[in-house]
Amino acid sequence: MKVFILTTITAPYRVNLFNELGKKCKLRVCFEQKRDLVKRNDEWYDNKSNCFEFITLKKWDKGLKKIKWDVFKHLKEFKPDIVIAYEYSTITALLLMSYCKKKKIPYLINCDGAIPSNNIIKTWIKKHYVKNADGYFANGISAKNYFLKYKGEEEKIIPYKFSNYYQKDILSVPLTKEEKEKKKKKMNLPYKKIFLTIGRFEYLKGFDLLFEATRSVSKNKDVVFIIIGGGPLEKEFKDKIRKEKINNIIILPYMDTEELKEYYDISDGFIFPTRRDVWGLVVGEAMSRGLPVISTNSSMAGIELIENDKNGYVIENENIKQLEKAIQNMIQMTPEELYQFGNESIQRIQGYDIENMADTHYQALMKIYEKNRRNNG
């Protein structure tokens, strides 16, 4: 089976998925865009393809408003059995799907979670392409509802467990208090409680809310909050820490996966104060390392993966009092209670791994491939 994928940027979680899927079928992936609008470090992007054909389209450094006409050259040359359009609302993707419909090439659409549009024209266009698709990859309830909103057929929806880590990255049980203490000592972070958060320093991620919520424990020398990331608000955050002499917040730069594991493993809890996230991969990432998680209800991962008083807390968006209370609850938990919450996180995250994602994709594609072969003799 030959699969052709059109997507936008070389996001690491995408590239990892494509590498796994490429082990099961012949795969060619065309990338439309060199970087997205978010000013990420170059190290974040992943240009390594071990098991699939990696193609950057012409003018991929010009953004998504430029039509990448050479995608049709690559499509015709490859002669795929199936096409998948990720981020399917780009102009190039719309043209590609129209071509597939005309040439009777089965195509599927992916959605990681999205907010339906109220624009009449956009709604009509999306309904048209969803109606003609042979299947829809949906990473959760919000993605499923998205396709149903645009009159997608429920039997065509292919649910999958969205992830950016491998099976080997999921702990079998949380680290014990003693194991965490040993790692803390090695990393010279001698705090009784460490809370971690990761992301871009921008308004939507809500880190300013975290600053406000931690004021009540600012004098507690046994508690520290570690924020890993970078972005447009980095200078503002660092200036705030310096001017207000905040001693319990540490800002660290972006790290690779293995370095991040070390910080997950010394932490007692993870905080995700986002104002808006269509999913929130870091929630699952923290759960895979056996952490209880605090998330706002503006993260689909938070809503779908966290149960209050079981493995964390889901709070109202921008509700600083609720965030403060949730943090206080975790600070007051015993190591045994944190371990129980963390173990529940591990149980809930089972199956959320790249290998399972790839297998779900492959099984669904094979069904469509076999059905198309039967229909065409």
mmCIF file of C-alpha atoms in Angstrom:
data_model
loop_
_atom_site.group_PDB
_atom_site.id
_atom_site.type_symbol
_atom_site.label_atom_id
_atom_site.label_comp_id
_atom_site.label_asym_id
_atom_site.label_seq_id
_atom_site.Cartn_x
_atom_site.Cartn_y
_atom_site.Cartn_z
ATOM 1 C CA MET A 1 0.000 0.000 0.000
ATOM 2 C CA LYS A 2 1.309 3.429 -1.003
ATOM 3 C CA VAL A 3 0.269 6.372 1.173
ATOM 4 C CA PHE A 4 0.736 10.047 0.305
ATOM 5 C CA ILE A 5 0.484 12.678 3.048
ATOM 6 C CA LEU A 6 0.327 16.462 2.787
ATOM 7 C CA THR A 7 1.000 18.355 6.013
ATOM 8 C CA THR A 8 2.361 21.740 7.096
ATOM 9 C CA ILE A 9 5.378 21.910 9.432
ATOM 10 C CA THR A 10 7.896 19.296 10.548
ATOM 11 C CA ALA A 11 6.436 19.004 14.041
ATOM 12 C CA PRO A 12 8.352 16.299 15.948
ATOM 13 C CA TYR A 13 5.221 14.389 16.963
ATOM 14 C CA ARG A 14 4.168 14.268 13.302
ATOM 15 C CA VAL A 15 7.567 13.104 12.083
ATOM 16 C CA ASN A 16 7.674 10.391 14.744
ATOM 17 C CA LEU A 17 4.250 9.153 13.678
ATOM 18 C CA PHE A 18 5.255 9.139 10.008
ATOM 19 C CA ASN A 19 8.404 7.185 10.793
ATOM 20 C CA GLU A 20 6.359 4.511 12.550
ATOM 21 C CA LEU A 21 3.721 4.428 9.821
ATOM 22 C CA GLY A 22 6.470 4.231 7.191
ATOM 23 C CA LYS A 23 7.558 0.910 8.690
ATOM 24 C CA LYS A 24 4.203 -0.567 7.677
ATOM 25 C CA CYS A 25 3.657 0.892 4.201
ATOM 26 C CA LYS A 26 5.375 2.883 1.481
ATOM 27 C CA LEU A 27 4.999 6.483 2.576
ATOM 28 C CA ARG A 28 5.735 9.833 0.980
ATOM 29 C CA VAL A 29 5.153 13.020 3.006
ATOM 30 C CA CYS A 30 5.140 16.544 1.570
ATOM 31 C CA PHE A 31 5.636 19.482 3.936
ATOM 32 C CA GLU A 32 4.093 22.836 3.012
ATOM 33 C CA GLN A 33 5.688 25.161 5.523
ATOM 34 C CA LYS A 34 9.166 25.631 6.967
ATOM 35 C CA ARG A 35 7.970 27.238 10.203
ATOM 36 C CA ASP A 36 4.600 28.098 11.658
ATOM 37 C CA LEU A 37 3.570 31.535 12.927
ATOM 38 C CA VAL A 38 4.839 30.693 16.399
ATOM 39 C CA LYS A 39 8.500 31.700 16.693
ATOM 40 C CA ARG A 40 9.934 28.417 17.923
ATOM 41 C CA ASN A 41 13.592 27.530 18.289
ATOM 42 C CA ASP A 42 14.958 25.782 15.193
ATOM 43 C CA GLU A 43 15.807 22.777 17.374
ATOM 44 C CA TRP A 44 12.089 22.112 17.896
ATOM 45 C CA TYR A 45 11.537 21.181 14.261
ATOM 46 C CA ASP A 46 12.369 17.623 13.240
ATOM 47 C CA ASN A 47 13.764 17.028 9.744
ATOM 48 C CA LYS A 48 14.796 13.418 10.275
ATOM 49 C CA SER A 49 13.004 10.769 8.240
ATOM 50 C CA ASN A 50 14.165 7.224 8.746
ATOM 51 C CA CYS A 51 11.254 5.277 7.305
ATOM 52 C CA PHE A 52 9.430 7.594 4.904
ATOM 53 C CA GLU A 53 10.180 9.804 1.928
ATOM 54 C CA PHE A 54 10.587 13.369 3.185
ATOM 55 C CA ILE A 55 9.751 16.153 0.695
ATOM 56 C CA THR A 56 9.763 19.912 1.252
ATOM 57 C CA LEU A 57 7.620 21.644 -1.338
ATOM 58 C CA LYS A 58 8.794 24.648 -3.304
ATOM 59 C CA LYS A 59 8.212 27.978 -1.555
ATOM 60 C CA TRP A 60 7.741 26.165 1.757
ATOM 61 C CA ASP A 61 9.549 29.104 3.361
ATOM 62 C CA LYS A 62 6.876 31.502 2.029
ATOM 63 C CA GLY A 63 4.035 30.370 4.307
ATOM 64 C CA LEU A 64 0.688 28.730 3.665
ATOM 65 C CA LYS A 65 -0.835 31.473 1.507
ATOM 66 C CA LYS A 66 1.417 30.402 -1.359
ATOM 67 C CA ILE A 67 -0.023 27.493 -3.336
ATOM 68 C CA LYS A 68 2.500 24.644 -3.538
ATOM 69 C CA TRP A 69 1.758 23.493 -7.088
ATOM 70 C CA ASP A 70 4.585 20.964 -7.112
ATOM 71 C CA VAL A 71 2.576 18.763 -4.751
ATOM 72 C CA PHE A 72 0.772 17.476 -7.854
ATOM 73 C CA LYS A 73 4.058 16.511 -9.476
ATOM 74 C CA HIS A 74 4.985 14.472 -6.430
ATOM 75 C CA LEU A 75 1.516 12.947 -6.266
ATOM 76 C CA LYS A 76 1.447 11.854 -9.923
ATOM 77 C CA GLU A 77 4.975 10.496 -9.718
ATOM 78 C CA PHE A 78 4.216 8.480 -6.569
ATOM 79 C CA LYS A 79 0.819 7.115 -7.719
ATOM 80 C CA PRO A 80 -0.558 6.554 -4.216
ATOM 81 C CA ASP A 81 -3.370 4.249 -3.207
ATOM 82 C CA ILE A 82 -4.530 6.653 -0.486
ATOM 83 C CA VAL A 83 -3.978 10.329 0.378
ATOM 84 C CA ILE A 84 -4.181 11.944 3.827
ATOM 85 C CA ALA A 85 -4.603 15.696 4.259
ATOM 86 C CA TYR A 86 -3.373 16.907 7.640
ATOM 87 C CA GLU A 87 -4.287 20.520 8.483
ATOM 88 C CA TYR A 88 -6.630 20.156 5.539
ATOM 89 C CA SER A 89 -7.870 23.766 5.345
ATOM 90 C CA THR A 90 -4.829 25.188 3.524
ATOM 91 C CA ILE A 91 -5.348 26.249 -0.095
ATOM 92 C CA THR A 92 -2.921 23.593 -1.326
ATOM 93 C CA ALA A 93 -4.719 20.893 0.677
ATOM 94 C CA LEU A 94 -8.128 21.936 -0.684
ATOM 95 C CA LEU A 95 -6.834 21.752 -4.246
ATOM 96 C CA LEU A 96 -5.249 18.374 -3.533
ATOM 97 C CA MET A 97 -8.502 16.933 -2.168
ATOM 98 C CA SER A 98 -10.417 18.246 -5.183
ATOM 99 C CA TYR A 99 -7.903 16.540 -7.475
ATOM 100 C CA CYS A 100 -8.251 13.265 -5.531
ATOM 101 C CA LYS A 101 -12.026 13.420 -5.834
ATOM 102 C CA LYS A 102 -11.779 13.998 -9.580
ATOM 103 C CA LYS A 103 -9.281 11.170 -10.082
ATOM 104 C CA LYS A 104 -11.125 8.848 -7.665
ATOM 105 C CA ILE A 105 -8.171 8.577 -5.280
ATOM 106 C CA PRO A 106 -9.424 7.888 -1.719
ATOM 107 C CA TYR A 107 -8.501 10.676 0.685
ATOM 108 C CA LEU A 108 -8.773 11.108 4.449
ATOM 109 C CA ILE A 109 -8.746 14.161 6.692
ATOM 110 C CA ASN A 110 -7.058 14.547 10.079
ATOM 111 C CA CYS A 111 -8.124 16.732 13.004
ATOM 112 C CA ASP A 112 -6.148 17.116 16.241
ATOM 113 C CA GLY A 113 -8.976 19.095 17.764
ATOM 114 C CA ALA A 114 -10.379 22.361 16.440
ATOM 115 C CA ILE A 115 -12.972 25.052 17.001
ATOM 116 C CA PRO A 116 -15.711 24.972 14.309
ATOM 117 C CA SER A 117 -16.071 28.135 12.255
ATOM 118 C CA ASN A 118 -19.220 30.299 12.287
ATOM 119 C CA ASN A 119 -18.333 31.737 8.891
ATOM 120 C CA ILE A 120 -20.997 30.617 6.369
ATOM 121 C CA ILE A 121 -18.569 30.288 3.440
ATOM 122 C CA LYS A 122 -15.946 28.394 5.452
ATOM 123 C CA THR A 123 -18.641 26.124 6.853
ATOM 124 C CA TRP A 124 -19.907 25.292 3.353
ATOM 125 C CA ILE A 125 -16.372 24.582 2.087
ATOM 126 C CA LYS A 126 -15.547 22.324 5.038
ATOM 127 C CA LYS A 127 -18.815 20.416 4.709
ATOM 128 C CA HIS A 128 -18.027 19.791 1.042
ATOM 129 C CA TYR A 129 -14.592 18.300 1.709
ATOM 130 C CA VAL A 130 -15.662 16.354 4.775
ATOM 131 C CA LYS A 131 -18.604 14.867 2.881
ATOM 132 C CA ASN A 132 -16.352 13.605 0.079
ATOM 133 C CA ALA A 133 -13.627 12.186 2.341
ATOM 134 C CA ASP A 134 -13.279 8.429 2.794
ATOM 135 C CA GLY A 135 -12.440 8.771 6.474
ATOM 136 C CA TYR A 136 -11.545 11.145 9.280
ATOM 137 C CA PHE A 137 -8.788 10.713 11.850
ATOM 138 C CA ALA A 138 -10.006 12.181 15.165
ATOM 139 C CA ASN A 139 -7.741 12.432 18.207
ATOM 140 C CA GLY A 140 -10.513 12.823 20.756
ATOM 141 C CA ILE A 141 -14.090 13.805 21.491
ATOM 142 C CA SER A 142 -13.635 17.413 20.329
ATOM 143 C CA ALA A 143 -12.197 16.250 16.984
ATOM 144 C CA LYS A 144 -15.061 13.768 16.571
ATOM 145 C CA ASN A 145 -17.606 16.519 17.266
ATOM 146 C CA TYR A 146 -15.788 18.736 14.802
ATOM 147 C CA PHE A 147 -16.370 16.272 11.967
ATOM 148 C CA LEU A 148 -19.983 15.694 12.999
ATOM 149 C CA LYS A 149 -20.510 19.461 12.984
ATOM 150 C CA TYR A 150 -19.515 19.470 9.309
ATOM 151 C CA LYS A 151 -21.870 16.583 8.479
ATOM 152 C CA GLY A 152 -19.225 13.875 8.585
ATOM 153 C CA GLU A 153 -20.505 10.306 8.711
ATOM 154 C CA GLU A 154 -19.957 8.820 12.176
ATOM 155 C CA GLU A 155 -18.967 5.404 10.792
ATOM 156 C CA LYS A 156 -16.119 7.067 8.897
ATOM 157 C CA ILE A 157 -14.592 8.583 12.031
ATOM 158 C CA ILE A 158 -11.355 6.865 13.066
ATOM 159 C CA PRO A 159 -10.543 7.662 16.709
ATOM 160 C CA TYR A 160 -6.923 7.482 17.794
ATOM 161 C CA LYS A 161 -4.994 8.259 20.969
ATOM 162 C CA PHE A 162 -2.898 11.352 20.296
ATOM 163 C CA SER A 163 0.651 11.230 21.635
ATOM 164 C CA ASN A 164 4.197 12.504 21.198
ATOM 165 C CA TYR A 165 6.018 9.731 23.082
ATOM 166 C CA TYR A 166 6.813 6.050 22.602
ATOM 167 C CA GLN A 167 5.722 3.029 24.631
ATOM 168 C CA LYS A 168 9.139 2.886 26.281
ATOM 169 C CA ASP A 169 8.631 6.403 27.634
ATOM 170 C CA ILE A 170 5.584 5.419 29.718
ATOM 171 C CA LEU A 171 6.530 4.388 33.245
ATOM 172 C CA SER A 172 5.041 1.172 34.597
ATOM 173 C CA VAL A 173 4.688 2.778 38.045
ATOM 174 C CA PRO A 174 5.469 6.261 39.394
ATOM 175 C CA LEU A 175 8.813 6.997 40.977
ATOM 176 C CA THR A 176 8.840 6.634 44.753
ATOM 177 C CA LYS A 177 9.630 9.478 47.127
ATOM 178 C CA GLU A 178 13.102 7.998 47.677
ATOM 179 C CA GLU A 179 13.793 7.746 43.936
ATOM 180 C CA LYS A 180 12.724 11.350 43.414
ATOM 181 C CA GLU A 181 14.835 12.583 46.316
ATOM 182 C CA LYS A 182 17.885 10.844 44.897
ATOM 183 C CA LYS A 183 17.385 12.531 41.517
ATOM 184 C CA LYS A 184 16.717 15.929 43.134
ATOM 185 C CA LYS A 185 19.965 15.707 45.056
ATOM 186 C CA LYS A 186 21.876 14.803 41.899
ATOM 187 C CA MET A 187 20.359 17.795 40.057
ATOM 188 C CA ASN A 188 20.961 20.115 43.033
ATOM 189 C CA LEU A 189 17.256 20.883 43.484
ATOM 190 C CA PRO A 190 16.750 20.183 47.221
ATOM 191 C CA TYR A 191 13.047 21.068 47.470
ATOM 192 C CA LYS A 192 10.368 19.002 49.209
ATOM 193 C CA LYS A 193 7.834 19.738 46.452
ATOM 194 C CA ILE A 194 8.578 20.569 42.810
ATOM 195 C CA PHE A 195 5.875 21.522 40.315
ATOM 196 C CA LEU A 196 6.637 21.609 36.611
ATOM 197 C CA THR A 197 5.131 23.323 33.597
ATOM 198 C CA ILE A 198 6.326 23.434 29.981
ATOM 199 C CA GLY A 199 5.406 25.556 26.976
ATOM 200 C CA ARG A 200 5.798 28.754 25.027
ATOM 201 C CA PHE A 201 5.887 31.994 26.937
ATOM 202 C CA GLU A 202 2.861 33.595 25.323
ATOM 203 C CA TYR A 203 -0.501 34.911 26.507
ATOM 204 C CA LEU A 204 -2.554 31.855 25.529
ATOM 205 C CA LYS A 205 -0.438 29.504 27.645
ATOM 206 C CA GLY A 206 -1.505 31.319 30.816
ATOM 207 C CA PHE A 207 1.806 31.375 32.674
ATOM 208 C CA ASP A 208 0.943 34.827 34.021
ATOM 209 C CA LEU A 209 -1.955 33.128 35.844
ATOM 210 C CA LEU A 210 0.524 30.728 37.411
ATOM 211 C CA PHE A 211 2.582 33.668 38.685
ATOM 212 C CA GLU A 212 -0.504 35.043 40.431
ATOM 213 C CA ALA A 213 -1.619 31.690 41.833
ATOM 214 C CA THR A 214 1.771 30.972 43.412
ATOM 215 C CA ARG A 215 1.891 34.194 45.422
ATOM 216 C CA SER A 216 0.272 32.480 48.402
ATOM 217 C CA VAL A 217 3.193 30.050 48.682
ATOM 218 C CA SER A 218 5.944 32.482 47.716
ATOM 219 C CA LYS A 219 7.495 32.323 51.190
ATOM 220 C CA ASN A 220 7.456 28.533 51.357
ATOM 221 C CA LYS A 221 11.104 27.651 50.763
ATOM 222 C CA ASP A 222 10.260 23.961 50.426
ATOM 223 C CA VAL A 223 8.205 24.488 47.232
ATOM 224 C CA VAL A 224 9.462 25.516 43.798
ATOM 225 C CA PHE A 225 7.818 25.939 40.405
ATOM 226 C CA ILE A 226 9.922 25.159 37.336
ATOM 227 C CA ILE A 227 8.850 26.620 33.993
ATOM 228 C CA ILE A 228 10.603 25.208 30.921
ATOM 229 C CA GLY A 229 10.268 27.000 27.606
ATOM 230 C CA GLY A 230 10.795 30.299 25.869
ATOM 231 C CA GLY A 231 9.028 32.838 23.696
ATOM 232 C CA PRO A 232 7.912 36.446 23.427
ATOM 233 C CA LEU A 233 7.106 36.900 27.140
ATOM 234 C CA GLU A 234 10.370 35.413 28.411
ATOM 235 C CA LYS A 235 12.028 38.766 29.171
ATOM 236 C CA GLU A 236 8.877 40.041 30.873
ATOM 237 C CA PHE A 237 8.723 36.954 33.105
ATOM 238 C CA LYS A 238 12.401 37.138 34.032
ATOM 239 C CA ASP A 239 12.130 40.868 34.774
ATOM 240 C CA LYS A 240 9.129 40.179 37.000
ATOM 241 C CA ILE A 241 11.026 37.510 38.942
ATOM 242 C CA ARG A 242 13.979 39.852 39.437
ATOM 243 C CA LYS A 243 12.012 42.998 40.342
ATOM 244 C CA GLU A 244 9.580 41.259 42.701
ATOM 245 C CA LYS A 245 12.313 39.004 44.132
ATOM 246 C CA ILE A 246 10.330 35.843 43.465
ATOM 247 C CA ASN A 247 12.402 32.990 44.829
ATOM 248 C CA ASN A 248 10.157 30.003 44.145
ATOM 249 C CA ILE A 249 9.913 30.191 40.340
ATOM 250 C CA ILE A 250 12.762 28.929 38.144
ATOM 251 C CA ILE A 251 12.780 29.517 34.376
ATOM 252 C CA LEU A 252 14.763 27.114 32.203
ATOM 253 C CA PRO A 253 15.221 26.999 28.392
ATOM 254 C CA TYR A 254 13.760 24.409 26.015
ATOM 255 C CA MET A 255 15.221 20.927 26.383
ATOM 256 C CA ASP A 256 15.289 17.738 24.377
ATOM 257 C CA THR A 257 13.114 14.759 25.283
ATOM 258 C CA GLU A 258 15.659 12.979 27.436
ATOM 259 C CA GLU A 259 16.449 16.110 29.454
ATOM 260 C CA LEU A 260 12.745 16.765 29.977
ATOM 261 C CA LYS A 261 12.279 13.273 31.401
ATOM 262 C CA GLU A 262 14.681 14.152 34.202
ATOM 263 C CA TYR A 263 12.558 17.143 35.187
ATOM 264 C CA TYR A 264 9.309 15.190 34.951
ATOM 265 C CA ASP A 265 10.835 12.530 37.165
ATOM 266 C CA ILE A 266 11.843 14.902 39.980
ATOM 267 C CA SER A 267 8.483 16.711 39.933
ATOM 268 C CA ASP A 268 5.554 16.072 42.239
ATOM 269 C CA GLY A 269 2.944 17.514 39.896
ATOM 270 C CA PHE A 270 2.438 19.193 36.524
ATOM 271 C CA ILE A 271 0.522 22.439 35.935
ATOM 272 C CA PHE A 272 -1.031 23.439 32.595
ATOM 273 C CA PRO A 273 -2.720 26.859 33.027
ATOM 274 C CA THR A 274 -3.548 27.314 29.325
ATOM 275 C CA ARG A 275 -6.170 29.763 28.134
ATOM 276 C CA ARG A 276 -6.704 27.760 24.933
ATOM 277 C CA ASP A 277 -5.273 24.521 23.582
ATOM 278 C CA VAL A 278 -7.011 22.311 21.035
ATOM 279 C CA TRP A 279 -5.335 19.353 22.751
ATOM 280 C CA GLY A 280 -2.250 19.793 24.986
ATOM 281 C CA LEU A 281 0.330 17.061 24.416
ATOM 282 C CA VAL A 282 2.280 17.955 27.557
ATOM 283 C CA VAL A 283 -0.646 16.773 29.700
ATOM 284 C CA GLY A 284 -0.265 13.218 28.413
ATOM 285 C CA GLU A 285 3.506 13.520 28.535
ATOM 286 C CA ALA A 286 3.392 14.387 32.243
ATOM 287 C CA MET A 287 0.929 11.579 32.932
ATOM 288 C CA SER A 288 3.204 9.090 31.178
ATOM 289 C CA ARG A 289 5.874 9.918 33.782
ATOM 290 C CA GLY A 290 3.473 9.237 36.635
ATOM 291 C CA LEU A 291 2.501 12.791 37.579
ATOM 292 C CA PRO A 292 -0.805 14.201 38.793
ATOM 293 C CA VAL A 293 -1.838 17.121 36.581
ATOM 294 C CA ILE A 294 -3.654 20.421 37.055
ATOM 295 C CA SER A 295 -5.171 21.729 33.806
ATOM 296 C CA THR A 296 -7.722 24.335 32.803
ATOM 297 C CA ASN A 297 -10.888 23.288 31.001
ATOM 298 C CA SER A 298 -9.499 24.974 27.886
ATOM 299 C CA SER A 299 -7.314 21.953 27.159
ATOM 300 C CA MET A 300 -9.033 19.001 25.485
ATOM 301 C CA ALA A 301 -6.365 16.665 26.866
ATOM 302 C CA GLY A 302 -7.108 17.987 30.339
ATOM 303 C CA ILE A 303 -10.836 17.423 29.958
ATOM 304 C CA GLU A 304 -10.496 13.929 28.483
ATOM 305 C CA LEU A 305 -7.603 12.555 30.538
ATOM 306 C CA ILE A 306 -7.964 14.105 34.007
ATOM 307 C CA GLU A 307 -10.596 13.267 36.616
ATOM 308 C CA ASN A 308 -10.857 15.519 39.643
ATOM 309 C CA ASP A 309 -9.527 13.966 42.847
ATOM 310 C CA LYS A 310 -8.343 10.896 40.908
ATOM 311 C CA ASN A 311 -5.255 11.965 38.987
ATOM 312 C CA GLY A 312 -5.411 15.739 39.196
ATOM 313 C CA TYR A 313 -7.745 18.697 38.859
ATOM 314 C CA VAL A 314 -9.511 20.406 35.957
ATOM 315 C CA ILE A 315 -10.186 24.052 36.794
ATOM 316 C CA GLU A 316 -12.068 26.836 35.061
ATOM 317 C CA ASN A 317 -10.127 28.855 32.515
ATOM 318 C CA GLU A 318 -8.502 31.971 34.054
ATOM 319 C CA ASN A 319 -9.853 31.145 37.520
ATOM 320 C CA ILE A 320 -6.839 32.038 39.668
ATOM 321 C CA LYS A 321 -8.573 31.081 42.932
ATOM 322 C CA GLN A 322 -9.295 27.565 41.645
ATOM 323 C CA LEU A 323 -5.739 27.254 40.366
ATOM 324 C CA GLU A 324 -4.366 28.384 43.721
ATOM 325 C CA LYS A 325 -6.601 25.899 45.572
ATOM 326 C CA ALA A 326 -5.563 23.008 43.295
ATOM 327 C CA ILE A 327 -1.879 23.838 43.854
ATOM 328 C CA GLN A 328 -2.424 24.036 47.611
ATOM 329 C CA ASN A 329 -4.138 20.637 47.524
ATOM 330 C CA MET A 330 -1.118 19.061 45.851
ATOM 331 C CA ILE A 331 1.332 20.776 48.191
ATOM 332 C CA GLN A 332 -0.529 19.307 51.162
ATOM 333 C CA MET A 333 -0.660 15.776 49.716
ATOM 334 C CA THR A 334 1.491 13.104 51.269
ATOM 335 C CA PRO A 335 4.014 11.224 49.091
ATOM 336 C CA GLU A 336 1.635 8.247 49.214
ATOM 337 C CA GLU A 337 -1.284 10.320 47.919
ATOM 338 C CA LEU A 338 0.832 11.815 45.119
ATOM 339 C CA TYR A 339 1.980 8.304 44.209
ATOM 340 C CA GLN A 340 -1.651 7.133 44.023
ATOM 341 C CA PHE A 341 -2.623 10.068 41.784
ATOM 342 C CA GLY A 342 0.435 9.442 39.600
ATOM 343 C CA ASN A 343 -0.342 5.766 39.278
ATOM 344 C CA GLU A 344 -3.862 6.656 38.143
ATOM 345 C CA SER A 345 -2.335 8.928 35.489
ATOM 346 C CA ILE A 346 -0.248 6.036 34.175
ATOM 347 C CA GLN A 347 -3.291 3.775 33.979
ATOM 348 C CA ARG A 348 -5.319 6.401 32.112
ATOM 349 C CA ILE A 349 -2.559 7.074 29.578
ATOM 350 C CA GLN A 350 -2.165 3.460 28.467
ATOM 351 C CA GLY A 351 -2.366 3.185 24.674
ATOM 352 C CA TYR A 352 -1.427 6.827 24.175
ATOM 353 C CA ASP A 353 1.836 6.202 22.346
ATOM 354 C CA ILE A 354 3.271 6.724 18.871
ATOM 355 C CA GLU A 355 3.330 3.022 18.034
ATOM 356 C CA ASN A 356 -0.381 2.683 18.797
ATOM 357 C CA MET A 357 -1.161 5.807 16.777
ATOM 358 C CA ALA A 358 0.685 4.401 13.772
ATOM 359 C CA ASP A 359 -1.032 1.030 14.092
ATOM 360 C CA THR A 360 -4.483 2.662 14.294
ATOM 361 C CA HIS A 361 -3.692 4.682 11.174
ATOM 362 C CA TYR A 362 -2.394 1.648 9.309
ATOM 363 C CA GLN A 363 -5.359 -0.597 10.153
ATOM 364 C CA ALA A 364 -7.830 2.079 9.033
ATOM 365 C CA LEU A 365 -5.912 2.763 5.818
ATOM 366 C CA MET A 366 -5.750 -0.950 4.991
ATOM 367 C CA LYS A 367 -9.530 -1.291 5.316
ATOM 368 C CA ILE A 368 -10.091 1.571 2.903
ATOM 369 C CA TYR A 369 -7.388 0.244 0.574
ATOM 370 C CA GLU A 370 -8.926 -3.249 0.473
ATOM 371 C CA LYS A 371 -12.429 -1.848 0.019
ATOM 372 C CA ASN A 372 -11.261 0.311 -2.883
ATOM 373 C CA ARG A 373 -9.527 -2.656 -4.527
ATOM 374 C CA ARG A 374 -12.699 -4.758 -4.303
ATOM 375 C CA ASN A 375 -14.843 -1.980 -5.724
ATOM 376 C CA ASN A 376 -12.467 -1.444 -8.620
ATOM 377 C CA GLY A 377 -12.095 -5.130 -9.430
#
